[in-house]
Short mmCIF file of N, CA, C and O in Angstrom, two decimals:
data_model
loop_
_atom_site.label_atom_id
_atom_site.label_comp_id
_atom_site.label_asym_id
_atom_site.label_seq_id
_atom_site.Cartn_x
_atom_site.Cartn_y
_atom_site.Cartn_z
N UNK A 1 2.24 28.31 28.77
CA UNK A 1 0.99 27.69 28.33
C UNK A 1 1.24 26.47 27.46
O UNK A 1 1.90 26.64 26.42
N UNK A 2 0.72 25.36 27.91
CA UNK A 2 0.95 24.12 27.16
C UNK A 2 -0.11 23.95 26.00
O UNK A 2 -1.23 24.31 26.29
N UNK A 3 0.23 23.45 24.96
CA UNK A 3 -0.69 23.17 23.84
C UNK A 3 -1.80 22.22 24.28
O UNK A 3 -1.65 21.36 25.04
N UNK A 4 -3.02 22.47 23.74
CA UNK A 4 -4.15 21.60 24.04
C UNK A 4 -4.57 20.89 22.75
O UNK A 4 -4.50 21.44 21.73
N UNK A 5 -4.87 19.58 23.04
CA UNK A 5 -5.28 18.75 21.92
C UNK A 5 -6.63 18.11 22.25
O UNK A 5 -6.99 18.04 23.40
N UNK A 6 -7.35 17.52 21.27
CA UNK A 6 -8.64 16.83 21.43
C UNK A 6 -8.48 15.40 21.40
O UNK A 6 -7.91 14.86 20.40
N UNK A 7 -8.89 14.61 22.29
CA UNK A 7 -8.85 13.13 22.24
C UNK A 7 -9.88 12.63 21.22
O UNK A 7 -11.02 13.02 21.25
N UNK A 8 -9.45 11.77 20.25
CA UNK A 8 -10.33 11.38 19.19
C UNK A 8 -11.26 10.31 19.75
O UNK A 8 -12.23 9.91 19.11
N UNK A 9 -10.94 9.76 20.95
CA UNK A 9 -11.93 8.77 21.62
C UNK A 9 -13.16 9.41 22.30
O UNK A 9 -14.27 9.17 22.00
N UNK A 10 -12.81 10.31 23.20
CA UNK A 10 -13.91 10.87 24.06
C UNK A 10 -14.29 12.28 23.61
O UNK A 10 -15.21 12.93 24.16
N UNK A 11 -13.46 12.91 22.69
CA UNK A 11 -13.76 14.20 22.20
C UNK A 11 -13.53 15.34 23.21
O UNK A 11 -14.13 16.40 23.00
N UNK A 12 -12.88 15.05 24.36
CA UNK A 12 -12.56 16.14 25.19
C UNK A 12 -11.22 16.71 25.03
O UNK A 12 -10.29 16.04 24.49
N UNK A 13 -11.09 18.04 25.29
CA UNK A 13 -9.76 18.65 25.20
C UNK A 13 -8.96 18.44 26.46
O UNK A 13 -9.42 18.43 27.56
N UNK A 14 -7.64 18.21 26.24
CA UNK A 14 -6.76 18.01 27.34
C UNK A 14 -5.33 18.49 26.88
O UNK A 14 -5.07 18.67 25.75
N UNK A 15 -4.46 18.79 27.96
CA UNK A 15 -3.12 19.20 27.59
C UNK A 15 -2.42 18.17 26.88
O UNK A 15 -2.64 16.94 26.97
N UNK A 16 -1.57 18.58 25.89
CA UNK A 16 -0.86 17.60 25.10
C UNK A 16 -0.08 16.48 25.90
O UNK A 16 -0.04 15.34 25.50
N UNK A 17 0.38 16.80 27.05
CA UNK A 17 1.20 15.91 27.86
C UNK A 17 0.23 14.84 28.47
O UNK A 17 0.77 13.68 28.88
N UNK A 18 -1.08 15.04 28.46
CA UNK A 18 -2.00 14.02 28.99
C UNK A 18 -2.49 13.02 27.94
O UNK A 18 -3.21 12.14 28.30
N UNK A 19 -2.10 13.26 26.69
CA UNK A 19 -2.57 12.41 25.59
C UNK A 19 -1.43 11.67 24.93
O UNK A 19 -0.23 12.08 25.03
N UNK A 20 -1.79 10.65 24.26
CA UNK A 20 -0.75 9.91 23.51
C UNK A 20 -0.94 10.15 21.97
O UNK A 20 -2.11 10.10 21.51
N UNK A 21 0.12 10.46 21.26
CA UNK A 21 0.02 10.74 19.87
C UNK A 21 0.14 9.41 19.15
O UNK A 21 0.90 8.53 19.43
N UNK A 22 -0.72 9.14 18.17
CA UNK A 22 -0.78 7.88 17.44
C UNK A 22 -0.58 8.21 15.87
O UNK A 22 -1.19 9.15 15.40
N UNK A 23 0.32 7.50 15.22
CA UNK A 23 0.47 7.71 13.74
C UNK A 23 0.16 6.36 13.09
O UNK A 23 0.17 5.34 13.64
N UNK A 24 -0.01 6.53 11.76
CA UNK A 24 -0.19 5.35 10.91
C UNK A 24 1.04 5.18 9.99
O UNK A 24 1.45 6.01 9.26
N UNK A 25 1.60 3.89 10.09
CA UNK A 25 2.74 3.57 9.33
C UNK A 25 2.23 2.26 8.61
O UNK A 25 2.15 1.22 9.25
N UNK A 26 2.16 2.41 7.25
CA UNK A 26 1.75 1.21 6.44
C UNK A 26 0.50 0.62 6.93
O UNK A 26 0.43 -0.57 7.12
N UNK A 27 -0.53 1.47 7.24
CA UNK A 27 -1.86 1.07 7.73
C UNK A 27 -1.78 0.39 9.09
O UNK A 27 -2.77 -0.42 9.51
N UNK A 28 -0.80 0.55 9.89
CA UNK A 28 -0.74 0.12 11.21
C UNK A 28 -0.61 1.19 12.18
O UNK A 28 0.14 2.13 12.03
N UNK A 29 -1.54 1.18 13.22
CA UNK A 29 -1.49 2.29 14.19
C UNK A 29 -0.29 2.10 15.12
O UNK A 29 -0.11 1.00 15.77
N UNK A 30 0.54 3.11 15.33
CA UNK A 30 1.71 3.00 16.09
C UNK A 30 1.70 4.20 17.12
O UNK A 30 1.57 5.28 16.74
N UNK A 31 2.00 3.76 18.39
CA UNK A 31 2.07 4.88 19.41
C UNK A 31 3.37 5.72 19.20
O UNK A 31 4.40 5.13 18.84
N UNK A 32 3.19 7.01 19.31
CA UNK A 32 4.34 7.93 19.14
C UNK A 32 4.62 8.53 20.53
O UNK A 32 4.15 9.78 20.74
N UNK A 33 5.22 7.84 21.39
CA UNK A 33 5.36 8.35 22.81
C UNK A 33 6.11 9.69 22.86
O UNK A 33 5.82 10.44 23.79
N UNK A 34 7.03 9.87 22.05
CA UNK A 34 7.87 11.15 22.09
C UNK A 34 7.18 12.23 21.16
O UNK A 34 7.76 13.35 21.20
N UNK A 35 6.16 11.86 20.51
CA UNK A 35 5.39 12.88 19.64
C UNK A 35 6.38 13.57 18.64
O UNK A 35 6.35 14.71 18.47
N UNK A 36 7.20 12.69 18.02
CA UNK A 36 8.20 13.35 17.19
C UNK A 36 8.25 12.58 15.77
O UNK A 36 9.03 12.95 14.92
N UNK A 37 7.34 11.60 15.57
CA UNK A 37 7.34 10.94 14.23
C UNK A 37 6.78 11.84 13.18
O UNK A 37 5.83 12.65 13.49
N UNK A 38 7.24 11.65 11.97
CA UNK A 38 6.67 12.48 10.98
C UNK A 38 5.29 12.08 10.55
O UNK A 38 4.77 10.98 10.74
N UNK A 39 4.60 12.99 9.81
CA UNK A 39 3.26 12.71 9.30
C UNK A 39 2.17 13.17 10.28
O UNK A 39 2.45 13.69 11.34
N UNK A 40 0.93 12.92 9.91
CA UNK A 40 -0.27 13.27 10.69
C UNK A 40 -0.38 12.41 11.95
O UNK A 40 -0.02 11.30 11.84
N UNK A 41 -0.79 13.09 12.95
CA UNK A 41 -1.03 12.31 14.19
C UNK A 41 -2.37 12.45 14.81
O UNK A 41 -3.11 13.46 14.42
N UNK A 42 -2.86 11.50 15.49
CA UNK A 42 -4.09 11.57 16.29
C UNK A 42 -3.79 11.46 17.73
O UNK A 42 -2.88 10.76 18.10
N UNK A 43 -4.50 12.17 18.45
CA UNK A 43 -4.25 12.25 19.96
C UNK A 43 -5.40 11.50 20.66
O UNK A 43 -6.55 11.65 20.38
N UNK A 44 -5.03 10.72 21.70
CA UNK A 44 -5.91 9.89 22.44
C UNK A 44 -5.46 9.69 23.83
O UNK A 44 -4.23 9.70 24.12
N UNK A 45 -6.34 9.63 24.83
CA UNK A 45 -6.04 9.36 26.24
C UNK A 45 -5.51 7.90 26.26
O UNK A 45 -6.03 7.01 25.50
N UNK A 46 -4.48 7.63 27.07
CA UNK A 46 -4.03 6.24 27.20
C UNK A 46 -4.91 5.37 28.07
O UNK A 46 -4.40 4.81 28.98
N UNK A 47 -6.21 5.33 27.77
CA UNK A 47 -7.11 4.44 28.45
C UNK A 47 -7.80 3.52 27.44
O UNK A 47 -7.92 3.75 26.27
N UNK A 48 -8.15 2.38 27.90
CA UNK A 48 -8.82 1.36 27.15
C UNK A 48 -10.15 1.91 26.62
O UNK A 48 -10.45 1.71 25.43
N UNK A 49 -10.90 2.73 27.39
CA UNK A 49 -12.17 3.26 26.93
C UNK A 49 -12.03 4.25 25.77
O UNK A 49 -12.79 4.17 24.79
N UNK A 50 -11.09 5.08 25.89
CA UNK A 50 -10.86 6.14 24.75
C UNK A 50 -10.39 5.39 23.47
O UNK A 50 -10.83 5.71 22.41
N UNK A 51 -9.41 4.50 23.62
CA UNK A 51 -8.93 3.86 22.41
C UNK A 51 -9.98 2.98 21.79
O UNK A 51 -10.20 3.00 20.54
N UNK A 52 -10.77 2.23 22.60
CA UNK A 52 -11.88 1.37 22.05
C UNK A 52 -12.92 2.28 21.43
O UNK A 52 -13.41 1.92 20.25
N UNK A 53 -13.29 3.44 22.01
CA UNK A 53 -14.25 4.32 21.39
C UNK A 53 -13.75 4.88 20.03
O UNK A 53 -14.44 4.93 19.11
N UNK A 54 -12.46 5.26 19.99
CA UNK A 54 -11.89 5.76 18.72
C UNK A 54 -11.84 4.76 17.64
O UNK A 54 -12.17 4.92 16.48
N UNK A 55 -11.59 3.44 18.05
CA UNK A 55 -11.50 2.34 17.04
C UNK A 55 -13.00 2.07 16.52
O UNK A 55 -13.21 1.94 15.44
N UNK A 56 -13.95 1.98 17.49
CA UNK A 56 -15.29 1.70 17.23
C UNK A 56 -15.91 2.78 16.21
O UNK A 56 -16.66 2.47 15.33
N UNK A 57 -15.56 4.00 16.51
CA UNK A 57 -16.12 5.12 15.78
C UNK A 57 -15.35 5.48 14.47
O UNK A 57 -15.69 6.35 13.77
N UNK A 58 -14.22 4.70 14.23
CA UNK A 58 -13.35 4.87 13.15
C UNK A 58 -12.77 6.22 13.15
O UNK A 58 -12.48 6.95 12.12
N UNK A 59 -12.52 6.82 14.32
CA UNK A 59 -12.00 8.09 14.56
C UNK A 59 -10.58 8.22 14.08
O UNK A 59 -10.13 9.28 13.61
N UNK A 60 -9.78 7.10 14.34
CA UNK A 60 -8.38 7.08 13.79
C UNK A 60 -8.24 7.31 12.25
O UNK A 60 -7.42 8.00 11.83
N UNK A 61 -9.13 6.54 11.61
CA UNK A 61 -9.21 6.59 10.11
C UNK A 61 -9.41 8.07 9.66
O UNK A 61 -8.74 8.63 8.81
N UNK A 62 -10.38 8.69 10.32
CA UNK A 62 -10.73 10.01 9.87
C UNK A 62 -9.64 10.96 10.30
O UNK A 62 -9.21 11.96 9.50
N UNK A 63 -9.20 10.87 11.51
CA UNK A 63 -8.10 11.92 11.97
C UNK A 63 -6.78 11.76 11.21
O UNK A 63 -6.23 12.75 10.95
N UNK A 64 -6.43 10.55 10.87
CA UNK A 64 -5.23 10.40 10.14
C UNK A 64 -5.36 10.46 8.55
O UNK A 64 -4.36 10.43 7.85
N UNK A 65 -6.52 10.58 8.09
CA UNK A 65 -6.89 10.68 6.76
C UNK A 65 -6.25 9.65 5.95
O UNK A 65 -5.61 9.89 4.87
N UNK A 66 -6.56 8.38 6.36
CA UNK A 66 -6.16 7.20 5.61
C UNK A 66 -7.36 6.51 4.95
O UNK A 66 -8.46 6.74 5.51
N UNK A 67 -7.08 5.79 3.87
CA UNK A 67 -8.24 5.09 3.33
C UNK A 67 -8.06 3.59 3.68
O UNK A 67 -6.97 3.08 3.66
N UNK A 68 -9.18 2.97 3.84
CA UNK A 68 -9.15 1.55 4.20
C UNK A 68 -8.99 1.39 5.73
O UNK A 68 -8.74 2.26 6.47
N UNK A 69 -9.06 0.06 6.11
CA UNK A 69 -8.97 -0.26 7.61
C UNK A 69 -7.49 -0.08 8.10
O UNK A 69 -6.50 -0.17 7.39
N UNK A 70 -7.42 0.21 9.40
CA UNK A 70 -6.14 0.18 10.18
C UNK A 70 -5.89 -1.01 10.92
O UNK A 70 -6.83 -1.50 11.62
N UNK A 71 -4.71 -1.54 11.10
CA UNK A 71 -4.32 -2.51 11.97
C UNK A 71 -4.14 -1.96 13.43
O UNK A 71 -3.22 -1.09 13.63
N UNK A 72 -5.08 -2.31 14.40
CA UNK A 72 -5.05 -1.65 15.62
C UNK A 72 -4.30 -2.64 16.71
O UNK A 72 -4.29 -2.14 17.87
N UNK A 73 -3.70 -3.64 16.32
CA UNK A 73 -3.14 -4.54 17.31
C UNK A 73 -1.99 -3.80 18.15
O UNK A 73 -1.88 -4.10 19.36
N UNK A 74 -1.19 -3.10 17.46
CA UNK A 74 0.03 -2.52 18.11
C UNK A 74 -0.46 -1.51 19.25
O UNK A 74 0.05 -1.53 20.31
N UNK A 75 -1.38 -0.74 18.92
CA UNK A 75 -1.82 0.26 19.85
C UNK A 75 -2.67 -0.36 21.03
O UNK A 75 -2.61 -0.04 22.21
N UNK A 76 -3.46 -1.50 20.65
CA UNK A 76 -4.14 -2.24 21.73
C UNK A 76 -3.17 -2.90 22.67
O UNK A 76 -3.36 -2.82 23.95
N UNK A 77 -2.13 -3.48 22.18
CA UNK A 77 -1.10 -4.10 23.04
C UNK A 77 -0.37 -3.01 23.94
O UNK A 77 -0.09 -3.25 25.14
N UNK A 78 -0.14 -1.85 23.38
CA UNK A 78 0.47 -0.76 24.10
C UNK A 78 -0.45 -0.43 25.35
O UNK A 78 0.07 -0.15 26.42
N UNK A 79 -1.64 -0.25 25.02
CA UNK A 79 -2.62 0.22 26.22
C UNK A 79 -2.68 -0.86 27.24
O UNK A 79 -2.78 -0.57 28.44
N UNK A 80 -2.72 -2.15 26.84
CA UNK A 80 -2.73 -3.32 27.75
C UNK A 80 -1.59 -3.29 28.72
O UNK A 80 -1.67 -3.47 29.92
N UNK A 81 -0.32 -2.94 28.04
CA UNK A 81 0.93 -2.89 28.99
C UNK A 81 0.84 -1.71 29.92
O UNK A 81 1.27 -1.87 30.97
N UNK A 82 0.24 -0.59 29.47
CA UNK A 82 0.09 0.59 30.33
C UNK A 82 -0.88 0.34 31.44
O UNK A 82 -0.74 0.94 32.61
N UNK A 83 -2.07 -0.26 31.11
CA UNK A 83 -3.12 -0.34 32.07
C UNK A 83 -3.03 -1.54 32.98
O UNK A 83 -3.36 -1.73 33.98
#
C-alpha cells in the first residue's frame, strides 16, 4: 500500500509517486524530486494548472508554514522543463 498525499493545488488525493514534493529553502520553492530533503514539504501534481493554482491561492505558504512571500521561479522553471 503506497502512501497517499494531497495536492496543494487541486486538493485531490493521489499516490505519493504521482506528486512532486516541494520544500522552501531561504524563501525559495525548490523541487525535491527524491523526496528526501529535510524540513516540511508540500505535495503538488507536476502540472502547470496545479502549480499555478497553489501559487495563486498561497497554498505553498500555508502548507510549508513560512511567513512572507516565496520565490516561485525555480518551481515554475522546473514545471516548464517537464511540460
